[in-house]
Coordinates of C-alpha atoms and ligand atoms in Angstrom, one line a residue:
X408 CA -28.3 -0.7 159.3
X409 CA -28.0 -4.5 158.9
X410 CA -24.7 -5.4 160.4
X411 CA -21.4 -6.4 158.3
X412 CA -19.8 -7.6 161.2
X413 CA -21.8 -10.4 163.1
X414 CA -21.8 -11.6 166.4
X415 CA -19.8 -14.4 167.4
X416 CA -22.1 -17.2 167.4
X417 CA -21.7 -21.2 167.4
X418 CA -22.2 -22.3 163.7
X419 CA -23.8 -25.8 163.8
X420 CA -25.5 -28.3 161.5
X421 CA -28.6 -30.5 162.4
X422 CA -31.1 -27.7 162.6
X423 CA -30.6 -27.0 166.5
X424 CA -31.3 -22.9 165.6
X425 CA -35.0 -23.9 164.0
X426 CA -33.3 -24.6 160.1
X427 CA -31.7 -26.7 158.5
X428 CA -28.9 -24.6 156.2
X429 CA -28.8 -26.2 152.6
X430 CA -26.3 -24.3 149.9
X431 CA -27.3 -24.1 146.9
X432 CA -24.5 -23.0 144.4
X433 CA -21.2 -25.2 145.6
X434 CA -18.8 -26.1 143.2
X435 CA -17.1 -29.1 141.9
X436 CA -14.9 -30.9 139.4
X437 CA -13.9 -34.4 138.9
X438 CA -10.4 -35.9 138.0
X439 CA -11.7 -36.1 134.0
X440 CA -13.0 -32.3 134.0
X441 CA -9.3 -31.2 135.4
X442 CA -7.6 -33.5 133.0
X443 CA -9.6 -32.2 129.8
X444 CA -8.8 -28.6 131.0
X445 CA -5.0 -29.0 131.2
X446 CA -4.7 -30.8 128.2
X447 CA -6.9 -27.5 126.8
X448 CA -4.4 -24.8 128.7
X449 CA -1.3 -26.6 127.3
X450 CA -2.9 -26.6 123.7
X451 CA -3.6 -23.1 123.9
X452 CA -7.8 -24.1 123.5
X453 CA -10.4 -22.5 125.2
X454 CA -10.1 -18.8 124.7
X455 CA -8.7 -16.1 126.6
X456 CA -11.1 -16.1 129.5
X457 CA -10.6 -19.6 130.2
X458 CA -7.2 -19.0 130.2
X459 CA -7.3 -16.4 132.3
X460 CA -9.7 -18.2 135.5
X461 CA -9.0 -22.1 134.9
X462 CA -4.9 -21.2 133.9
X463 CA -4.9 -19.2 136.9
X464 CA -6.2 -21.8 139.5
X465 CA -4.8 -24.7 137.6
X466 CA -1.1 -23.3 137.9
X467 CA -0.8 -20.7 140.8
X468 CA 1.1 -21.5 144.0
X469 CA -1.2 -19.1 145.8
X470 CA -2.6 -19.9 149.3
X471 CA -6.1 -19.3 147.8
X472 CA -5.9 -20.9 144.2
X473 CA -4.8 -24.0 145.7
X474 CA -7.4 -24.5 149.0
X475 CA -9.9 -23.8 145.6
X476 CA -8.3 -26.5 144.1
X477 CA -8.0 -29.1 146.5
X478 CA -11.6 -28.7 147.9
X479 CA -13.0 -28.3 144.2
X480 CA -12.0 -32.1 143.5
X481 CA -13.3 -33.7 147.4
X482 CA -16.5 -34.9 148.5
X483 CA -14.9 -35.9 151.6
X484 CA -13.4 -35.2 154.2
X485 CA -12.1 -31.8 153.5
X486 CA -15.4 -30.6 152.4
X487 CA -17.0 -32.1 155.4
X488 CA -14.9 -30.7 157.7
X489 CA -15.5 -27.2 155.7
X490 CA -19.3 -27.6 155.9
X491 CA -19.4 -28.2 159.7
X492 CA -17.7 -25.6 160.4
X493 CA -19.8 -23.2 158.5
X494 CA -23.2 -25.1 159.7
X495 CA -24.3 -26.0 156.5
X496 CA -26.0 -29.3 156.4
X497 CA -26.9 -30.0 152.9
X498 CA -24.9 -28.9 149.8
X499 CA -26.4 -28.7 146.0
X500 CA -23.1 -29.8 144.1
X501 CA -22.9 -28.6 140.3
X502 CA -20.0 -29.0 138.3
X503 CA -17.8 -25.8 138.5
X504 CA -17.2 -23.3 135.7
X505 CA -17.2 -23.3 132.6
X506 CA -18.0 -27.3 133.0
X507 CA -18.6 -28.3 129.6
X508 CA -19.5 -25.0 128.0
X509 CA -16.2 -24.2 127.2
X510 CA -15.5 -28.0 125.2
X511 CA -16.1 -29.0 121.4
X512 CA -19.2 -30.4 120.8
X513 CA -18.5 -34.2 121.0
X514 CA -16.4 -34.0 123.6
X515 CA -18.3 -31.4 125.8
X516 CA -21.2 -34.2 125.3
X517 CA -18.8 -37.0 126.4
X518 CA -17.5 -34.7 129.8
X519 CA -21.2 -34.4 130.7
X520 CA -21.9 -37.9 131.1
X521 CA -18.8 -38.8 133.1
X522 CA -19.1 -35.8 135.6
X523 CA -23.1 -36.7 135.9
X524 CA -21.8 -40.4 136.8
X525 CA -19.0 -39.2 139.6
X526 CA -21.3 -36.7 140.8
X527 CA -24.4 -39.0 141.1
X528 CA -21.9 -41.6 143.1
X529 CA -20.8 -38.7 145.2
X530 CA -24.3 -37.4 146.4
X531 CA -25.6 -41.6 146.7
X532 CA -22.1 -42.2 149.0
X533 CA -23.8 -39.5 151.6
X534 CA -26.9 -38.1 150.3
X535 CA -27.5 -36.6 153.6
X536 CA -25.3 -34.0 152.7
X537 CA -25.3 -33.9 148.7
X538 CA -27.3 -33.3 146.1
X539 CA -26.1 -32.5 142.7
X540 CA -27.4 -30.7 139.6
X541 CA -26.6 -32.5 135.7
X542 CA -24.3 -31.2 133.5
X543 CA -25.3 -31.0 129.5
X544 CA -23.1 -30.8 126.3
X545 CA -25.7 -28.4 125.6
X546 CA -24.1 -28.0 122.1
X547 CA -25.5 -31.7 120.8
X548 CA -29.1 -31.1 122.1
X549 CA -30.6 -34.5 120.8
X550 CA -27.7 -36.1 123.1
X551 CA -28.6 -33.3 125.8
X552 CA -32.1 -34.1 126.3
X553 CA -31.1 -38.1 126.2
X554 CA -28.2 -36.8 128.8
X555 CA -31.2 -35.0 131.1
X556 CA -33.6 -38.0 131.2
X557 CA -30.8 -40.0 132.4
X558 CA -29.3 -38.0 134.9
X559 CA -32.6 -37.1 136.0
X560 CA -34.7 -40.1 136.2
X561 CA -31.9 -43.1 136.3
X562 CA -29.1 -41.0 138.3
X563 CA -31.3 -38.8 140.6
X564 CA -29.9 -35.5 140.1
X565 CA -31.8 -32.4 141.2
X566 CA -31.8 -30.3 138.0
X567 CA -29.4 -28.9 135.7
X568 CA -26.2 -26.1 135.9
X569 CA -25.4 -24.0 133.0
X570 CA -22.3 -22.4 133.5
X571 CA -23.9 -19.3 131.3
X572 CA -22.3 -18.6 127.5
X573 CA -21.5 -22.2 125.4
X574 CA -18.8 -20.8 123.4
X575 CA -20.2 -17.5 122.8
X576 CA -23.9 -18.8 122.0
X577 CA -26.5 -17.9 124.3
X578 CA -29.6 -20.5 125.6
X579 CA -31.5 -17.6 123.8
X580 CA -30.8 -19.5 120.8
X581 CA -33.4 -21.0 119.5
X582 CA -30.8 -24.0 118.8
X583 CA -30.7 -24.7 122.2
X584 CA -34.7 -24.8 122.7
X585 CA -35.5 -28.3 122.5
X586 CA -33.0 -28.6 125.6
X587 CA -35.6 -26.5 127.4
X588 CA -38.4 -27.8 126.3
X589 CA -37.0 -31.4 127.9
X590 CA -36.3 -29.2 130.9
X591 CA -39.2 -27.4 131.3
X592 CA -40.9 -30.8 131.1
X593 CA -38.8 -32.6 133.5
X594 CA -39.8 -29.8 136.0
X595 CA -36.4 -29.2 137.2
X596 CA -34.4 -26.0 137.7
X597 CA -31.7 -24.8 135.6
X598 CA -29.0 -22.7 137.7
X599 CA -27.7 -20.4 135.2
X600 CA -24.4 -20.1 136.8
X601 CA -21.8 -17.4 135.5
X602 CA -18.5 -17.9 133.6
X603 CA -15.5 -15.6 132.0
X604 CA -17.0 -13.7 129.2
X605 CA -17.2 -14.9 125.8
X606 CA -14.1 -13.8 123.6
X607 CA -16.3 -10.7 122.1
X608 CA -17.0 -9.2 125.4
X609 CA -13.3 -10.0 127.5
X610 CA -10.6 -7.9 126.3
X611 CA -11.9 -4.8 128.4
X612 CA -12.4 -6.3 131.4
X613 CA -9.2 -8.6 131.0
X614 CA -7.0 -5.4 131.0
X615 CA -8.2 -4.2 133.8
X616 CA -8.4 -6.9 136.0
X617 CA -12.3 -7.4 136.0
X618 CA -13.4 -10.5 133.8
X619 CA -13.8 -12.5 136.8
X620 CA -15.6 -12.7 139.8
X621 CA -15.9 -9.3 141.2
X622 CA -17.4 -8.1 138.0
X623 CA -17.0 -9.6 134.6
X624 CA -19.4 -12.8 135.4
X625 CA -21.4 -11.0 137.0
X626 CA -22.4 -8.8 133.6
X627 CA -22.2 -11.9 131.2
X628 CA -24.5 -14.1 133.2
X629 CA -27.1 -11.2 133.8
X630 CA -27.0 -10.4 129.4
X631 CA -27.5 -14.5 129.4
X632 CA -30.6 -13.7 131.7
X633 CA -31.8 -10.6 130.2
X634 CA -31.5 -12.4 126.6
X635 CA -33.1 -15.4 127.6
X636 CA -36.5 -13.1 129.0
X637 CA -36.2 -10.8 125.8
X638 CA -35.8 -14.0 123.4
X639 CA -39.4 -14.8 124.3
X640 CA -38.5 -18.2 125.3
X641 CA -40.3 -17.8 128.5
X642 CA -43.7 -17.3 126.5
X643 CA -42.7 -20.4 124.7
X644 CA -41.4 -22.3 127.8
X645 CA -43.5 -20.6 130.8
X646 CA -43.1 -23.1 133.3
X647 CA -39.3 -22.8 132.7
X648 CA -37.6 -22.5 136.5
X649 CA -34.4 -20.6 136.4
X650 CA -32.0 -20.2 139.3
X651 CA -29.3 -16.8 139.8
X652 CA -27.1 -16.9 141.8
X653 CA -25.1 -13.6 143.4
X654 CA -28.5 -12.2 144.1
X655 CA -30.0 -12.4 140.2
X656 CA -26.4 -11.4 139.1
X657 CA -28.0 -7.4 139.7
X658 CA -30.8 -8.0 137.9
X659 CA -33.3 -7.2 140.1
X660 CA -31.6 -3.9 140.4
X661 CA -32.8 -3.0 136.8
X662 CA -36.5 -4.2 136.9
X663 CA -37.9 -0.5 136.5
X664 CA -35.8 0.6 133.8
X665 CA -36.1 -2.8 131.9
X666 CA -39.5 -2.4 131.7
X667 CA -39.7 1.0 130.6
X668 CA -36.8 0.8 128.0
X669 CA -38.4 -2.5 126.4
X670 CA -41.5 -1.0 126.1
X671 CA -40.3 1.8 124.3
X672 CA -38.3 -0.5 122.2
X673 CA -41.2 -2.6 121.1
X674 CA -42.9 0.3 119.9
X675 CA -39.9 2.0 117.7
X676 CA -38.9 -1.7 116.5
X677 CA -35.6 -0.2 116.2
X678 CA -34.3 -3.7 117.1
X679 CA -35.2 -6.7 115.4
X680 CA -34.3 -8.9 118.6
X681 CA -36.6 -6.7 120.2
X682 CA -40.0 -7.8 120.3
X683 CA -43.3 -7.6 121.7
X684 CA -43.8 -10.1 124.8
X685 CA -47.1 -11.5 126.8
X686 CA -45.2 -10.0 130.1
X687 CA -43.2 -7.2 131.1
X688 CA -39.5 -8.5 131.7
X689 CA -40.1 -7.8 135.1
X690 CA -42.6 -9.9 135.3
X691 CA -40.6 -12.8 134.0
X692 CA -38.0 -12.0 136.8
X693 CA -40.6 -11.9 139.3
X694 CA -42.4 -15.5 137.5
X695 CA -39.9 -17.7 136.0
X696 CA -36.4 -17.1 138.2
X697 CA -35.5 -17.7 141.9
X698 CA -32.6 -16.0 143.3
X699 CA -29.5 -17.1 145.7
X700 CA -27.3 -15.3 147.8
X701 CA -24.1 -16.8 146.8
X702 CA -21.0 -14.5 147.5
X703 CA -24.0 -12.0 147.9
X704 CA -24.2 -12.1 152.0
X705 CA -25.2 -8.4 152.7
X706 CA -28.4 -8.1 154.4
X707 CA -29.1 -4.9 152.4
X708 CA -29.0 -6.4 149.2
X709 CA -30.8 -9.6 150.3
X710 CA -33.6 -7.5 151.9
X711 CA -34.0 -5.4 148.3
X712 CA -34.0 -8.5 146.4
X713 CA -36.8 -10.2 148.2
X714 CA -38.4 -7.0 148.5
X715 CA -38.8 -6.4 144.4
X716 CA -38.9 -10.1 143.5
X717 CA -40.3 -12.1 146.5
X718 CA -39.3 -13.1 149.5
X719 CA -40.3 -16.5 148.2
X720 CA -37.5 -16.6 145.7
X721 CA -34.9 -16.2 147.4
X722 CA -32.4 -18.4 149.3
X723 CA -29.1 -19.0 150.3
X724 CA -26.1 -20.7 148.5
X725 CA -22.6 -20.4 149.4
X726 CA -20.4 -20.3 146.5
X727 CA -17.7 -22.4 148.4
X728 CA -14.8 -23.4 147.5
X729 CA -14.6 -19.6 145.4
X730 CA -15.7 -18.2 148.8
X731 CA -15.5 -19.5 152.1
X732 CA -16.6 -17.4 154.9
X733 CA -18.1 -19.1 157.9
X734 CA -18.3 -15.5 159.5
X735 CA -20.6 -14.9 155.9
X736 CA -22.8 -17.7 157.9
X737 CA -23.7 -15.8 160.7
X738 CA -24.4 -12.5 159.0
X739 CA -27.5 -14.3 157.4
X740 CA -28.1 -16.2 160.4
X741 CA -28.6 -12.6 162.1
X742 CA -30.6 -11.0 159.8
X743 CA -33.5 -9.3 161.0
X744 CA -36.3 -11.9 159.9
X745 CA -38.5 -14.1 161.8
X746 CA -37.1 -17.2 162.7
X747 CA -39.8 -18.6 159.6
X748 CA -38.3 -16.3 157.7
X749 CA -34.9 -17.5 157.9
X750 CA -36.0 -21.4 157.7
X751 CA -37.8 -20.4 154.1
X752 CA -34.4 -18.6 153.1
X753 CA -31.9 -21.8 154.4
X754 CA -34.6 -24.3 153.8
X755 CA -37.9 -24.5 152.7
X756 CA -37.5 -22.7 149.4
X757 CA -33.8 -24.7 148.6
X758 CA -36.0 -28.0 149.5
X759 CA -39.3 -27.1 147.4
X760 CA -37.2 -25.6 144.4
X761 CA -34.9 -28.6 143.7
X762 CA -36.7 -31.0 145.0
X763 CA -34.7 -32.2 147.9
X764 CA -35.2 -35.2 150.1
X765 CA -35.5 -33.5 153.6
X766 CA -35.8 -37.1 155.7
X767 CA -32.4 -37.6 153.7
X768 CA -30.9 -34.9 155.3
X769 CA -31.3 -35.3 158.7
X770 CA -31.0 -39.3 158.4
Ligands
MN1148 MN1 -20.4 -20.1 141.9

């Protein structure tokens, strides 16, 4: 049985145990995002799951709501400190939840561009430790695909976050396909990170406590996956990379049942959503998406995912500041890999994936 508690071990950066440790899903927020939220909280904009995760952090006094806060907002010292004390070298930065996917069109187009410029400066002031993904207004997709080549080519970000449902619409829409197309031809990643669920979905979990984090995202942002595979806009985009965090957000859990359900489904066209595809929907899962541990540190769920999807797609990510374990750390560390094996989950597939500049990082 794969340990929960771990040894005590020294956690350092600079590779000394045979890997560099690169994160892969760590939040962030500029000054501007914060501002735009709280003008949105005191309007009563947003919907009632935004209300219910950025009210809470913007306004409770709680130990935990405000260390999120504070680190949320630094590129510094704070988060430096924080990183070498969990022995992570290298962090992917991506604008936290819901980032501009909760904002009207125009100005969720306008956000983008200003948190792509302070990231960009953020990751170029110590790009031995940063990289960052791009933000979209994914709602104005000519301005999108402008906003990618930009923060691609002329800013140097790695890829793009999609903090999962734009105001109830889903990247399974063929709206948003021209966006994909420019991704899929920029050959860059698009984490498809999770948010509160959309106002249809919420009021059940919100009573009970379970529309964030320890359930709720989890269930939006794995529909958001499941649509996207049963859309067919991985026939039409095939070289489309798409990152999960949270260990495929369950996903991989499903991949027998998916199969046999859609098939069956195909064949009774009782759905008109439902339609034939070149590929089982495992196979997409097993093709098109790569798969983090963020928040998911449990060897036995890290061993089944790379088990059923690859041990070449998956890798480790943090989720910090949401969760901040050092001790999380050291139960990956002590997994029972090869010392390869553990170098391809911290390192190797993190570098090849989103294209990292290794000489940067140990620079
Ligand atoms: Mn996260």
């Amino acid at each position: 049985m794969t340990q929960y508690t771990p040894q005590p071990t020294k956690l350092e950066t600079s590779g000394g145990q045979g890997y560099l440790r690169v994160a892969t899903e760590e939040a962030w927020w500029p000054q501007e995002v914060v501002a735009v939220y709280r003008g949105m909280l005191e309007r009563g904009e947003g919907g009632p799951g935004f209300h219910s995760l950025i009210g809470h952090y913007l306004t409770s006094q709680s130990d935990r709501a405000k260390f999120v806060v504070s680190r949320l907002a630094d590129t510094g010292e704070l988060r430096l400190a924080d990183m070498d004390a969990a022995g992570v070298d290298h962090a992917v930065l991506s604008l936290t939840s819901p980032g501009t996917n909760s904002l009207e069109p125009a100005l969720g187009t306008q956000v983008a561009t200003i948190a792509n410029d302070r990231l960009a400066e953020a990751c170029a002031a110590n790009p031995a430790r940063f990289s960052g993904l791009a933000t979209l207004g994914f709602e104005e997709p000519d301005s999108a695909v402008k906003e990618l080549d930009r923060a691609i080519n002329q800013l140097g970000l790695k890829g793009v976050v999609c903090n999962s449902h734009i105001r109830g619409r889903y990247l399974s829409d063929t709206a948003f396909w021209p966006i994909l197309e420019a991704i899929e031809a920029c050959d860059v990643p698009i984490y498809l990170h999770p948010q509160t669920p959309n106002d249809s979905m919420i009021s059940t979990l919100l009573e009970s406590g379970l529309d964030g984090a320890i359930f709720g995202f989890a269930i939006e942002t794995s529909m958001h996956a499941l649509k996207i595979v049963t859309s067919g806009v991985l026939d039409r985009f095939p070289k489309l990379r798409i990152v999960l965090g949270h260990m495929g957000e369950a996903l991989p859990f499903w991949l027998y049942r998916f199969d046999y359900m859609h098939k069956g489904q195909v064949v009774s066209k009782r759905y008109e959503a439902i339609k034939p595809l070149e590929l089982t929907p495992s196979d997409y899962l097993k093709r098109n998406f790569w798969y983090t541990s963020s928040g998911m540190p449990w060897g036995p769920t890290i061993d089944y995912v790379r088990k059923v999807v690859g041990a070449d797609r998956v890798m480790y990510a943090m989720d910090y500041p949401y969760e901040y374990a050092p001790d999380e750390v050291r139960m990956q560390d002590q997994l029972d890999w090869t010392l390869a094996e553990k170098k391809m989950f911290f390192e190797d597939i993190p570098v090849s994936v989103f294209g990292l500049d290794r000489d940067a990082m140990t620079s």
